[in-house]
Amino acid sequence: MDNNDAVKKALEQAREMQKNIGDAVNKQHEAMKPLIEESVRNAKDLQTTLTKHAQESSALTQEQTQRALGHLQNFMRIGQDAMRSSAEQARSQVQQMMDQSKQAAESTAEAVGKKKEDVKP
């Protein structure tokens, strides 16, 4: 194998490696979409429940409920952005969604008179 053949082979292997990584990232992103969509639907359901709860609750509970609703709104916004973004951006946004979901769950627990630990997965 002469030098040109070695260079061609190396470039071909590098392209193939990039293609494989790109395909893997894209597949991962596509696999995340249904889970993100389901999470956003669940957040909307929780938002409806919390809104009803806030209307029927005391002032203190309403404040806690509003905090939980704020986390849910952030969660849903990030989720919708993640479904429209590239795979790399989506990974970062999914991490943000995880953080928001934890905060929303803890705030929800407080709003309904439970401990934060009651919503740990």
Short mmCIF file of C-alpha atoms in Angstrom, two decimals, residues 17-107:
data_model
loop_
_atom_site.label_atom_id
_atom_site.label_comp_id
_atom_site.label_asym_id
_atom_site.label_seq_id
_atom_site.Cartn_x
_atom_site.Cartn_y
_atom_site.Cartn_z
CA MET A 17 -16.43 7.00 11.84
CA GLN A 18 -18.05 10.46 11.66
CA LYS A 19 -21.03 9.05 9.80
CA ASN A 20 -21.50 6.31 12.40
CA ILE A 21 -21.29 8.77 15.28
CA GLY A 22 -23.66 11.14 13.52
CA ASP A 23 -26.12 8.32 12.89
CA ALA A 24 -25.91 7.23 16.53
CA VAL A 25 -26.52 10.76 17.78
CA ASN A 26 -29.45 11.23 15.42
CA LYS A 27 -30.98 7.89 16.40
CA GLN A 28 -30.62 8.81 20.07
CA HIS A 29 -32.30 12.16 19.40
CA GLU A 30 -35.14 10.47 17.52
CA ALA A 31 -35.54 7.95 20.35
CA MET A 32 -35.79 10.80 22.87
CA LYS A 33 -38.61 12.60 21.04
CA PRO A 34 -41.49 10.29 22.06
CA LEU A 35 -40.30 10.32 25.66
CA ILE A 36 -40.05 14.10 25.66
CA GLU A 37 -43.51 14.40 24.10
CA GLU A 38 -44.96 12.07 26.75
CA SER A 39 -43.24 14.04 29.51
CA VAL A 40 -44.66 17.31 28.19
CA ARG A 41 -48.17 15.74 28.04
CA ASN A 42 -47.78 14.55 31.64
CA ALA A 43 -46.64 18.03 32.65
CA LYS A 44 -49.73 19.55 31.00
CA ASP A 45 -51.96 17.12 32.90
CA LEU A 46 -50.23 18.05 36.14
CA GLN A 47 -50.57 21.72 35.25
CA THR A 48 -54.36 21.28 34.91
CA THR A 49 -54.55 19.47 38.25
CA LEU A 50 -52.43 22.09 40.02
CA THR A 51 -54.43 24.97 38.54
CA LYS A 52 -57.63 23.43 39.91
CA HIS A 53 -55.90 22.82 43.24
CA ALA A 54 -54.74 26.44 43.42
CA GLN A 55 -58.27 27.69 42.90
CA GLU A 56 -59.53 25.59 45.79
CA SER A 57 -56.65 26.21 48.22
CA SER A 58 -55.44 28.65 50.84
CA ALA A 59 -53.15 31.57 50.05
CA LEU A 60 -50.01 29.70 51.23
CA THR A 61 -50.86 26.65 49.17
CA GLN A 62 -51.63 28.85 46.18
CA GLU A 63 -48.14 30.36 46.39
CA GLN A 64 -46.55 26.90 46.49
CA THR A 65 -48.77 25.77 43.64
CA GLN A 66 -47.82 28.80 41.55
CA ARG A 67 -44.16 27.95 42.10
CA ALA A 68 -44.80 24.38 40.90
CA LEU A 69 -46.70 25.73 37.89
CA GLY A 70 -43.73 27.96 37.04
CA HIS A 71 -41.41 24.94 37.05
CA LEU A 72 -43.87 23.04 34.87
CA GLN A 73 -44.06 25.87 32.36
CA ASN A 74 -40.25 25.94 32.15
CA PHE A 75 -40.23 22.16 31.77
CA MET A 76 -42.73 22.25 28.90
CA ARG A 77 -40.93 25.12 27.15
CA ILE A 78 -37.61 23.28 27.35
CA GLY A 79 -39.28 20.08 26.14
CA GLN A 80 -40.80 21.79 23.13
CA ASP A 81 -37.44 23.39 22.34
CA ALA A 82 -35.70 20.01 22.69
CA MET A 83 -38.03 18.42 20.15
CA ARG A 84 -37.06 21.10 17.62
CA SER A 85 -33.34 21.17 18.29
CA SER A 86 -30.29 19.21 17.25
CA ALA A 87 -29.24 16.11 19.13
CA GLU A 88 -26.46 17.90 21.03
CA GLN A 89 -28.76 20.71 22.09
CA ALA A 90 -31.43 18.18 23.01
CA ARG A 91 -29.09 16.40 25.44
CA SER A 92 -28.46 19.66 27.26
CA GLN A 93 -32.15 20.50 27.23
CA VAL A 94 -33.12 17.06 28.53
CA GLN A 95 -30.77 17.65 31.47
CA GLN A 96 -32.52 20.98 32.09
CA MET A 97 -35.87 19.18 31.86
CA MET A 98 -34.68 16.70 34.47
CA ASP A 99 -33.76 19.57 36.78
CA GLN A 100 -37.10 21.32 36.20
CA SER A 101 -39.07 18.10 36.69
CA LYS A 102 -37.37 17.55 40.04
CA GLN A 103 -38.16 21.11 41.13
CA ALA A 104 -41.74 20.82 39.87
CA ALA A 105 -42.24 17.52 41.67
CA GLU A 106 -40.84 18.90 44.93
CA SER A 107 -42.96 22.06 44.66
#
